[in-house]
Short mmCIF file of C-alpha atoms and ligand atoms in Angstrom, two decimals:
data_model
loop_
_atom_site.label_atom_id
_atom_site.label_comp_id
_atom_site.label_asym_id
_atom_site.label_seq_id
_atom_site.Cartn_x
_atom_site.Cartn_y
_atom_site.Cartn_z
CA MET O 1 22.04 38.73 0.04
CA THR O 2 22.22 36.62 3.18
CA GLY O 3 19.95 35.42 5.94
CA LEU O 4 16.89 35.08 3.71
CA THR O 5 14.35 34.13 6.29
CA ASP O 6 11.40 35.84 4.73
CA ALA O 7 9.74 33.22 2.55
CA ALA O 8 8.72 35.56 -0.27
CA GLU O 9 12.15 37.15 -0.45
CA ARG O 10 13.77 33.73 -0.50
CA ARG O 11 11.56 32.52 -3.37
CA GLU O 12 12.31 35.64 -5.39
CA HIS O 13 16.03 35.19 -4.76
CA ILE O 14 15.83 31.58 -6.00
CA LEU O 15 13.70 32.53 -9.02
CA ARG O 16 16.11 35.24 -10.12
CA ALA O 17 19.01 32.80 -9.82
CA ALA O 18 17.06 30.24 -11.87
CA VAL O 19 16.59 32.81 -14.67
CA ARG O 20 20.23 33.90 -14.51
CA GLN O 21 21.41 30.30 -14.65
CA GLY O 22 19.10 29.51 -17.59
CA LEU O 23 16.92 26.98 -15.79
CA LEU O 24 13.99 29.16 -16.80
CA ASP O 25 14.23 30.49 -20.30
CA PRO O 26 11.49 31.91 -22.52
CA GLU O 27 12.74 29.85 -25.50
CA ARG O 28 13.84 26.57 -23.97
CA SER O 29 12.50 26.08 -20.47
CA LEU O 30 9.04 27.44 -19.94
CA LEU O 31 7.95 25.68 -16.78
CA ALA O 32 9.76 24.13 -13.83
CA GLY O 33 9.22 22.95 -10.29
CA PHE O 34 11.55 23.83 -7.41
CA VAL O 35 12.06 22.08 -4.07
CA ASP O 36 13.76 24.11 -1.35
CA LEU O 37 15.93 21.42 0.24
CA ASP O 38 17.06 23.73 3.07
CA GLY O 39 13.39 24.29 3.86
CA VAL O 40 12.73 20.55 3.80
CA ALA O 41 15.53 20.02 6.33
CA ARG O 42 14.04 22.70 8.59
CA THR O 43 10.54 21.24 8.36
CA VAL O 44 11.74 17.72 9.14
CA GLY O 45 13.65 19.17 12.10
CA SER O 46 10.47 20.77 13.40
CA LEU O 47 8.62 17.46 13.00
CA HIS O 48 11.27 15.59 14.99
CA ALA O 49 11.27 18.33 17.64
CA ALA O 50 7.49 18.21 18.05
CA PHE O 51 7.60 14.63 19.36
CA PRO O 52 10.54 15.00 21.78
CA ASP O 53 10.04 12.47 24.53
CA SER O 54 8.60 9.52 22.63
CA PRO O 55 10.76 6.43 23.16
CA SER O 56 10.22 4.86 19.74
CA ILE O 57 9.01 6.94 16.85
CA LEU O 58 9.29 6.73 13.08
CA HIS O 59 8.18 9.63 10.91
CA ALA O 60 7.29 7.91 7.63
CA PHE O 61 6.89 10.44 4.82
CA ALA O 62 3.79 9.72 2.69
CA ALA O 63 5.43 9.10 -0.69
CA LYS O 64 2.38 10.10 -2.69
CA ALA O 65 2.88 13.73 -1.58
CA ASN O 66 6.17 13.92 -3.50
CA SER O 67 7.37 10.67 -5.00
CA LEU O 68 10.53 12.02 -6.69
CA VAL O 69 13.24 9.55 -5.71
CA PRO O 70 15.89 12.23 -4.97
CA VAL O 71 13.39 13.95 -2.65
CA LEU O 72 12.70 10.64 -0.90
CA ALA O 73 16.46 10.05 -0.63
CA GLU O 74 16.88 13.46 0.99
CA LEU O 75 14.17 12.60 3.54
CA GLU O 76 15.86 9.25 4.19
CA ARG O 77 19.09 11.11 5.00
CA HIS O 78 17.12 13.23 7.47
CA GLY O 79 16.14 10.06 9.34
CA MET O 80 12.59 9.71 8.10
CA GLY O 81 10.80 6.53 7.07
CA CYS O 82 8.53 6.20 4.06
CA GLU O 83 4.83 5.37 3.75
CA VAL O 84 3.95 3.78 0.41
CA ALA O 85 0.65 2.73 -1.12
CA THR O 86 1.57 1.08 -4.42
CA GLY O 87 4.25 -1.11 -5.92
CA GLY O 88 5.59 1.96 -7.70
CA GLU O 89 5.95 3.90 -4.46
CA LEU O 90 7.54 0.87 -2.78
CA ALA O 91 10.07 0.62 -5.60
CA GLY O 92 10.73 4.37 -5.27
CA ALA O 93 11.29 4.07 -1.52
CA LEU O 94 13.75 1.21 -2.04
CA ALA O 95 15.52 3.14 -4.80
CA ALA O 96 15.80 6.10 -2.43
CA GLY O 97 17.63 3.87 0.04
CA PHE O 98 15.04 3.39 2.76
CA PRO O 99 15.75 0.17 4.63
CA PRO O 100 12.68 -2.11 4.60
CA GLU O 101 12.16 -1.69 8.34
CA ARG O 102 11.59 2.03 7.79
CA ILE O 103 8.94 1.49 5.08
CA VAL O 104 5.22 1.22 5.83
CA PHE O 105 2.89 -0.21 3.18
CA ASP O 106 -0.72 1.05 3.29
CA SER O 107 -3.22 0.53 0.53
CA PRO O 108 -6.81 -0.59 0.38
CA VAL O 109 -6.09 -2.67 -2.74
CA LYS O 110 -2.95 -4.70 -2.19
CA HIS O 111 -2.59 -7.49 -4.72
CA ARG O 112 -1.23 -10.85 -3.61
CA THR O 113 2.06 -10.14 -5.40
CA ASP O 114 2.37 -6.79 -3.55
CA LEU O 115 1.82 -8.56 -0.24
CA GLU O 116 4.35 -11.30 -1.04
CA TRP O 117 6.89 -8.65 -2.01
CA ALA O 118 6.32 -6.64 1.17
CA LEU O 119 6.42 -9.73 3.40
CA ASP O 120 9.62 -10.93 1.70
CA LEU O 121 11.26 -7.57 2.25
CA GLY O 122 10.01 -7.23 5.81
CA VAL O 123 8.36 -3.84 5.29
CA ALA O 124 5.58 -2.95 7.74
CA ILE O 125 2.08 -3.62 6.45
CA ASN O 126 -1.20 -2.12 7.56
CA VAL O 127 -4.05 -4.44 6.65
CA ASP O 128 -7.11 -2.71 5.23
CA ASN O 129 -9.80 -5.37 5.49
CA PHE O 130 -10.58 -8.92 6.64
CA GLN O 131 -10.11 -10.47 3.20
CA GLU O 132 -6.62 -9.02 3.01
CA LEU O 133 -5.90 -10.44 6.47
CA ALA O 134 -6.97 -13.89 5.27
CA ARG O 135 -4.69 -13.53 2.27
CA ILE O 136 -1.70 -12.67 4.47
CA ASP O 137 -2.56 -15.69 6.60
CA ALA O 138 -2.46 -17.86 3.51
CA ILE O 139 0.87 -16.42 2.33
CA LEU O 140 2.47 -16.88 5.74
CA ALA O 141 1.14 -20.46 6.00
CA GLY O 142 1.90 -20.62 9.70
CA ARG O 143 5.27 -18.83 9.60
CA ASP O 144 5.82 -15.75 11.71
CA PRO O 145 6.20 -12.56 9.65
CA VAL O 146 9.36 -10.47 9.73
CA SER O 147 7.15 -7.47 8.89
CA GLN O 148 5.37 -5.52 11.57
CA ILE O 149 1.71 -6.00 10.77
CA GLY O 150 -1.12 -3.75 11.86
CA VAL O 151 -4.73 -3.15 10.98
CA ARG O 152 -6.04 0.12 9.65
CA VAL O 153 -9.13 1.05 11.63
CA ASN O 154 -11.74 3.57 10.59
CA SER O 155 -12.56 5.58 13.67
CA GLN O 156 -15.71 6.88 11.93
CA VAL O 157 -15.30 10.20 13.71
CA GLY O 158 -16.54 12.04 10.63
CA GLY O 159 -15.31 14.07 7.69
CA GLY O 160 -13.71 17.44 7.06
CA THR O 161 -14.52 20.20 4.58
CA ILE O 162 -13.24 18.23 1.56
CA ALA O 163 -15.23 15.01 1.20
CA ALA O 164 -12.69 13.46 -1.17
CA MET O 165 -9.96 13.91 1.47
CA SER O 166 -11.97 12.55 4.41
CA THR O 167 -11.26 8.95 5.31
CA ALA O 168 -12.98 8.58 8.69
CA THR O 169 -16.57 8.91 7.54
CA GLN O 170 -19.20 6.28 8.38
CA THR O 171 -18.91 4.72 4.94
CA SER O 172 -15.27 5.40 4.02
CA LYS O 173 -13.56 2.85 1.77
CA PHE O 174 -10.56 2.77 4.12
CA GLY O 175 -9.91 0.42 7.00
CA ILE O 176 -12.14 -1.60 9.27
CA PRO O 177 -14.89 0.42 10.94
CA LEU O 178 -14.70 0.65 14.73
CA SER O 179 -18.23 1.74 15.51
CA ASP O 180 -20.04 -0.87 13.42
CA PRO O 181 -20.65 -3.30 16.31
CA ASP O 182 -20.09 -6.52 14.35
CA SER O 183 -16.88 -5.37 12.78
CA ARG O 184 -15.41 -4.24 16.10
CA ARG O 185 -16.12 -7.70 17.56
CA GLU O 186 -14.68 -9.41 14.50
CA LEU O 187 -11.61 -7.20 14.73
CA GLN O 188 -11.10 -8.16 18.38
CA ARG O 189 -11.25 -11.82 17.35
CA ALA O 190 -8.73 -11.19 14.56
CA PHE O 191 -6.20 -9.86 17.08
CA GLN O 192 -6.86 -12.84 19.33
CA GLU O 193 -6.30 -15.32 16.50
CA HIS O 194 -3.25 -13.57 15.03
CA PRO O 195 -0.62 -12.90 17.70
CA TRP O 196 1.48 -11.18 15.02
CA LEU O 197 -1.08 -8.40 14.64
CA THR O 198 0.72 -5.86 16.79
CA TRP O 199 -0.11 -2.42 15.37
CA VAL O 200 -3.20 -0.25 15.02
CA HIS O 201 -3.22 2.26 12.16
CA THR O 202 -5.50 5.23 11.62
CA HIS O 203 -5.51 8.18 9.22
CA ALA O 204 -8.55 10.41 9.48
CA GLY O 205 -7.92 12.30 6.27
CA SER O 206 -5.91 15.06 4.67
CA GLN O 207 -6.30 18.77 3.89
CA GLY O 208 -9.64 20.06 5.20
CA CYS O 209 -9.87 17.85 8.29
CA PRO O 210 -9.99 19.89 11.50
CA LEU O 211 -7.13 19.04 13.87
CA ASP O 212 -9.59 18.24 16.58
CA LEU O 213 -11.24 15.60 14.38
CA MET O 214 -7.87 14.06 13.54
CA ALA O 215 -6.92 13.93 17.21
CA ARG O 216 -10.24 12.32 18.11
CA GLY O 217 -9.61 9.69 15.41
CA VAL O 218 -6.24 8.90 16.96
CA ALA O 219 -7.87 8.73 20.40
CA GLU O 220 -10.33 6.11 19.08
CA ALA O 221 -7.46 4.05 17.71
CA VAL O 222 -5.56 4.21 21.01
CA ALA O 223 -8.69 3.29 22.95
CA PHE O 224 -9.17 0.32 20.67
CA ALA O 225 -5.55 -0.80 21.16
CA ASP O 226 -6.00 -0.54 24.94
CA GLU O 227 -9.20 -2.57 24.65
CA VAL O 228 -7.47 -5.34 22.67
CA ASN O 229 -4.64 -5.57 25.18
CA ARG O 230 -7.04 -5.55 28.13
CA THR O 231 -9.28 -8.21 26.62
CA LEU O 232 -6.39 -10.47 25.67
CA GLY O 233 -4.64 -9.89 28.98
CA ARG O 234 -1.33 -9.32 27.19
CA ARG O 235 0.54 -6.42 25.57
CA GLN O 236 -0.07 -7.57 22.02
CA VAL O 237 -0.59 -4.17 20.43
CA THR O 238 2.74 -2.43 20.79
CA GLY O 239 2.44 0.41 18.29
CA ILE O 240 0.07 3.02 16.94
CA ASP O 241 0.43 4.48 13.46
CA ILE O 242 -1.36 7.83 13.63
CA GLY O 243 -1.28 8.58 9.89
CA GLY O 244 -0.68 12.03 8.46
CA GLY O 245 -3.06 14.72 7.33
CA LEU O 246 -1.79 17.91 8.97
CA PRO O 247 -3.36 20.62 6.79
CA VAL O 248 -1.35 23.33 5.08
CA ASN O 249 -2.03 27.05 4.92
CA PHE O 250 -2.37 27.87 1.22
CA ALA O 251 -3.42 31.47 1.92
CA GLY O 252 -0.09 32.84 3.16
CA ASP O 253 3.44 32.04 4.27
CA GLU O 254 2.66 31.31 7.94
CA ILE O 255 3.17 27.69 8.95
CA THR O 256 -0.17 27.12 10.56
CA PRO O 257 -1.04 24.80 12.10
CA ASP O 258 2.40 23.51 13.04
CA PHE O 259 3.38 20.05 14.26
CA GLY O 260 3.63 21.27 17.87
CA THR O 261 0.02 22.45 17.85
CA TYR O 262 -1.14 19.04 16.67
CA VAL O 263 0.97 17.21 19.24
CA ALA O 264 -0.53 19.38 22.00
CA LEU O 265 -4.01 18.37 20.81
CA LEU O 266 -2.99 14.72 20.70
CA ARG O 267 -1.78 15.01 24.30
CA ASP O 268 -5.22 16.33 25.24
CA HIS O 269 -7.30 13.82 23.33
CA ALA O 270 -5.10 10.72 23.42
CA PRO O 271 -2.70 11.02 26.36
CA ASP O 272 -2.10 7.25 26.33
CA LEU O 273 -0.40 7.61 22.96
CA PHE O 274 2.49 9.14 24.90
CA SER O 275 2.32 6.77 27.87
CA GLY O 276 5.40 4.90 26.64
CA ARG O 277 3.32 1.75 26.10
CA TYR O 278 3.23 2.31 22.36
CA ALA O 279 5.77 2.88 19.65
CA ILE O 280 4.54 5.56 17.24
CA VAL O 281 4.60 5.91 13.48
CA THR O 282 3.47 9.11 11.74
CA GLU O 283 2.77 9.53 8.02
CA PHE O 284 2.84 13.23 7.21
CA GLY O 285 3.09 14.18 3.54
CA ARG O 286 1.70 17.57 2.54
CA SER O 287 2.86 19.33 5.70
CA VAL O 288 6.46 18.21 5.06
CA LEU O 289 6.76 19.31 1.42
CA ALA O 290 3.99 21.70 0.34
CA LYS O 291 5.50 24.94 1.57
CA ASN O 292 8.96 23.92 0.44
CA GLY O 293 8.17 23.90 -3.26
CA PHE O 294 6.98 26.24 -5.98
CA ILE O 295 6.12 26.22 -9.66
CA ALA O 296 7.45 28.87 -12.06
CA ALA O 297 6.08 29.35 -15.57
CA TYR O 298 6.26 31.92 -18.34
CA VAL O 299 3.32 33.95 -19.55
CA GLU O 300 3.18 33.33 -23.31
CA TYR O 301 0.32 35.63 -24.36
CA THR O 302 -2.30 37.89 -22.85
CA LYS O 303 -5.74 38.84 -24.20
CA THR O 304 -9.13 40.08 -23.10
CA ALA O 305 -12.46 38.35 -23.62
CA GLY O 306 -15.84 39.61 -22.51
CA GLY O 307 -14.09 42.34 -20.58
CA ARG O 308 -11.91 39.80 -18.73
CA SER O 309 -8.10 39.99 -18.85
CA ILE O 310 -6.56 36.59 -19.40
CA ALA O 311 -2.92 35.56 -19.09
CA LEU O 312 -2.07 32.38 -21.02
CA THR O 313 0.76 30.60 -19.23
CA HIS O 314 2.64 27.32 -19.48
CA ALA O 315 1.40 26.06 -16.07
CA GLY O 316 -1.99 24.44 -15.87
CA VAL O 317 -3.66 21.13 -15.25
CA GLN O 318 -0.45 19.14 -15.89
CA VAL O 319 1.09 20.48 -12.67
CA ALA O 320 -1.93 21.71 -10.70
CA THR O 321 -4.51 19.03 -11.32
CA ARG O 322 -6.50 19.39 -8.12
CA THR O 323 -6.63 23.17 -8.33
CA VAL O 324 -7.88 23.06 -11.91
CA PHE O 325 -10.56 20.44 -11.32
CA ALA O 326 -11.65 21.55 -7.84
CA PRO O 327 -10.68 25.24 -7.66
CA ASP O 328 -12.87 26.04 -4.66
CA PHE O 329 -11.16 23.41 -2.50
CA TRP O 330 -7.59 23.98 -3.69
CA PRO O 331 -6.97 27.71 -4.21
CA LEU O 332 -3.35 28.62 -4.86
CA ARG O 333 -1.57 31.93 -4.50
CA ILE O 334 0.00 33.33 -7.64
CA ILE O 335 2.81 35.87 -7.57
CA ALA O 336 3.65 37.95 -10.64
CA HIS O 337 7.32 38.40 -11.60
CA ASP O 338 9.00 40.22 -14.46
CA PRO O 339 11.20 38.38 -16.98
CA SER O 340 14.23 38.73 -14.70
CA GLY O 341 12.36 37.06 -11.84
CA ARG O 342 11.82 40.26 -9.85
CA ALA O 343 8.40 40.52 -8.15
CA LYS O 344 6.14 42.91 -10.08
CA LEU O 345 4.72 45.81 -8.16
CA GLY O 346 2.09 47.56 -10.38
CA SER O 347 -1.46 48.08 -9.20
CA PRO O 348 -3.62 44.97 -9.16
CA VAL O 349 -5.83 44.16 -12.13
CA ARG O 350 -8.36 41.35 -12.08
CA GLN O 351 -7.32 38.62 -14.50
CA ASP O 352 -7.64 34.93 -15.19
CA VAL O 353 -4.42 32.94 -15.09
CA ALA O 354 -4.81 30.12 -17.59
CA GLY O 355 -2.82 27.03 -18.46
CA PRO O 356 -1.99 25.50 -21.85
CA ALA O 357 -4.45 22.57 -21.93
CA CYS O 358 -7.34 22.45 -24.36
CA PHE O 359 -10.34 22.85 -22.10
CA SER O 360 -11.81 26.03 -20.69
CA GLY O 361 -11.44 25.00 -17.07
CA ASP O 362 -7.65 24.89 -17.29
CA LEU O 363 -7.21 27.92 -15.03
CA LEU O 364 -4.87 28.36 -12.08
CA ALA O 365 -6.90 31.34 -10.89
CA ARG O 366 -10.08 33.10 -11.91
CA ASP O 367 -10.63 36.83 -11.70
CA ARG O 368 -7.55 37.24 -9.50
CA ALA O 369 -6.20 40.71 -8.64
CA LEU O 370 -2.52 40.76 -9.65
CA PRO O 371 -0.14 43.29 -11.18
CA ARG O 372 -0.96 43.13 -14.89
CA LEU O 373 0.77 40.13 -16.47
CA GLU O 374 2.51 40.57 -19.80
CA PRO O 375 4.12 38.16 -22.25
CA GLY O 376 7.52 37.09 -20.95
CA ASP O 377 6.56 37.58 -17.31
CA ILE O 378 6.89 34.67 -14.90
CA ILE O 379 4.21 33.46 -12.53
CA LEU O 380 5.36 31.82 -9.33
CA VAL O 381 2.96 29.45 -7.57
CA PRO O 382 4.00 28.84 -3.95
CA ASP O 383 3.02 25.93 -1.69
CA THR O 384 3.21 23.40 -4.50
CA GLY O 385 5.94 21.11 -3.16
CA ALA O 386 3.43 18.33 -2.47
CA TYR O 387 0.87 16.82 -4.84
CA TYR O 388 1.53 19.32 -7.65
CA PHE O 389 4.51 19.19 -10.05
CA SER O 390 5.64 15.92 -8.49
CA THR O 391 2.36 14.32 -9.59
CA PRO O 392 2.03 15.38 -13.23
CA PHE O 393 -1.11 14.76 -15.24
CA HIS O 394 -0.45 13.81 -18.84
CA TYR O 395 -3.45 15.49 -20.47
CA ASN O 396 -2.83 16.81 -24.01
CA SER O 397 0.51 14.98 -23.97
CA LEU O 398 1.89 17.86 -21.93
CA PRO O 399 5.43 16.99 -20.85
CA GLU O 400 6.58 16.58 -17.27
CA PRO O 401 8.53 19.71 -16.40
CA ALA O 402 12.00 19.69 -14.90
CA VAL O 403 12.20 19.78 -11.12
CA TYR O 404 15.19 21.31 -9.34
CA GLY O 405 16.35 20.96 -5.76
CA VAL O 406 17.64 24.22 -4.30
CA ARG O 407 20.10 25.10 -1.55
CA VAL O 408 21.08 28.63 -0.63
CA GLY O 409 24.55 29.06 0.82
CA GLY O 410 25.42 31.45 3.63
CA ASP O 411 26.73 33.87 1.00
CA GLY O 412 23.37 33.84 -0.79
CA GLN O 413 24.78 31.65 -3.55
CA VAL O 414 21.99 29.49 -5.00
CA ALA O 415 22.89 25.91 -5.96
CA PHE O 416 20.45 23.91 -8.05
CA GLU O 417 20.41 20.17 -8.63
CA LEU O 418 18.26 18.44 -11.21
CA LEU O 419 15.78 16.16 -9.44
CA ARG O 420 13.78 15.20 -12.53
CA PRO O 421 14.61 16.14 -16.12
CA ALA O 422 11.99 17.75 -18.35
CA GLN O 423 10.45 15.43 -20.91
CA ASP O 424 10.82 16.43 -24.54
CA PRO O 425 7.96 15.81 -27.01
CA TYR O 426 9.60 12.63 -28.31
CA GLU O 427 9.80 11.14 -24.84
CA VAL O 428 6.15 12.01 -24.32
CA ALA O 429 5.32 10.27 -27.59
CA ALA O 430 7.38 7.25 -26.59
CA SER O 431 5.53 7.00 -23.29
CA GLY O 432 2.30 6.78 -25.31
CA GLY O 433 3.13 3.29 -26.49
CA ARG O 434 4.88 1.59 -29.39
CA THR O 435 6.16 4.29 -31.69
CA VAL O 436 7.55 4.48 -35.17
CA PRO O 437 10.53 6.76 -35.65
CA VAL O 438 9.41 10.37 -36.01
CA PRO O 439 11.58 12.75 -37.96
CA ARG O 440 12.85 15.61 -35.81
CA PRO O 441 12.18 19.07 -37.19
CA GLY O 442 14.93 20.56 -39.23
CA GLY O 443 15.02 23.03 -42.07
CA LEU O 444 11.33 23.86 -41.82
CA VAL O 445 11.75 26.95 -39.77
CA ARG O 446 14.32 29.47 -40.65
CA ARG O 447 16.00 30.87 -37.54
C1 PLP K 1 -2.32 10.40 1.95
C2 PLP K 1 -1.99 9.65 3.19
C3 PLP K 1 -1.12 10.21 4.12
C4 PLP K 1 -0.53 11.59 3.98
O1 PLP K 1 -1.48 12.59 4.05
P1 PLP K 1 -1.01 14.13 4.09
O2 PLP K 1 -2.28 14.88 4.09
O3 PLP K 1 -0.21 14.36 2.85
O4 PLP K 1 -0.21 14.33 5.33
C5 PLP K 1 -0.77 9.45 5.22
N1 PLP K 1 -1.29 8.22 5.41
C6 PLP K 1 -2.15 7.66 4.54
C7 PLP K 1 -2.66 6.30 4.80
C8 PLP K 1 -2.53 8.36 3.41
O5 PLP K 1 -3.40 7.81 2.56
#
């Protein structure tokens, strides 16, 4: 099988290889995540191609979207930078081999020790608020920073369809508001008093924000940078960090919107971004990884209750936290496969697809029409390469599943590499704190 361009066919091909190679096994390996590393390379290529004539540009992957160090290392090899928001993500970016000058540190709650670490390393910092700026001032004590330092502004252009993902609302916790008159004036003064403030950062939000809104947010940031430079009579602001947030199509395999569409909108709304006066940083996360990953899990049992068919599977809240807790905002496709990994055909039956956790809401899908699932079948959940299995939730002491990177050779040969090992129950117990030795089972069950 060669030239697998069709996304569904490619996933099925990978799944069948995973079963054949024992990475999925109904006795020993019930749940796993997969990252299509060829797909990642293609997506990063399309991101680079969408911004062709910009003189200085760094595409910094938002580490929270998939913080697995081998994934970050792969992105580093593709020439990306890395956007981090915690000490843990910063450590992950360094472990993945990103040089400090390709790391951008954004967080609304940077502790003094985080700031000292970042300033020591020389990673770029986007300041969230005036108190943080004063703290950096105190740490620098009159020295010039090695780090590029910017300010995150809140363009206050409004929110998208998911409030929790919208960061440019009037009252957002992120950044310094631009349309509150006092804060805009104070921000102007901050640039005047700190010649090392040379970047403006904005990120209007993630999934659910219309592209137009995101582009207007960027336009506000560029207009503010122009205003600072005009007022100061010097080119102090030299770069704009436009954030990430390109939404992902969870309803099908089409890549829509794509990076080119967004860049065209940016050209319309914020032409000065491309004037050559500004270096550019982007911080895309979900749009780089989501469609390049999937979850696969076995169906353990099936039943009916109140006339409803229910498939009980090994994938639930531990790998699909947002979907389980906010199903209306984060619907996922589910594809039914037989035990060999072949897509099931059968006529659709409405059924709930449930996870293993002990609360009723642990459902990947409600009342979903799918070929009837049976014990030993495998469900495949596409579009989960970002913010799903890479961000496990430890409810019920459910273990982190294994994650495999995948490459498909020209001959159709599928090569897997372990990106994160599965936890066993003893490792889960150990991560719960100080433990006393627990006897491993033996002799209790006759095999
Ligand atoms: C989360 C986040 C991103 C990435 O958002 P995506 O929707 O994954 O592209 C980028 N920048 C900042 C500051 C963020 O908080």
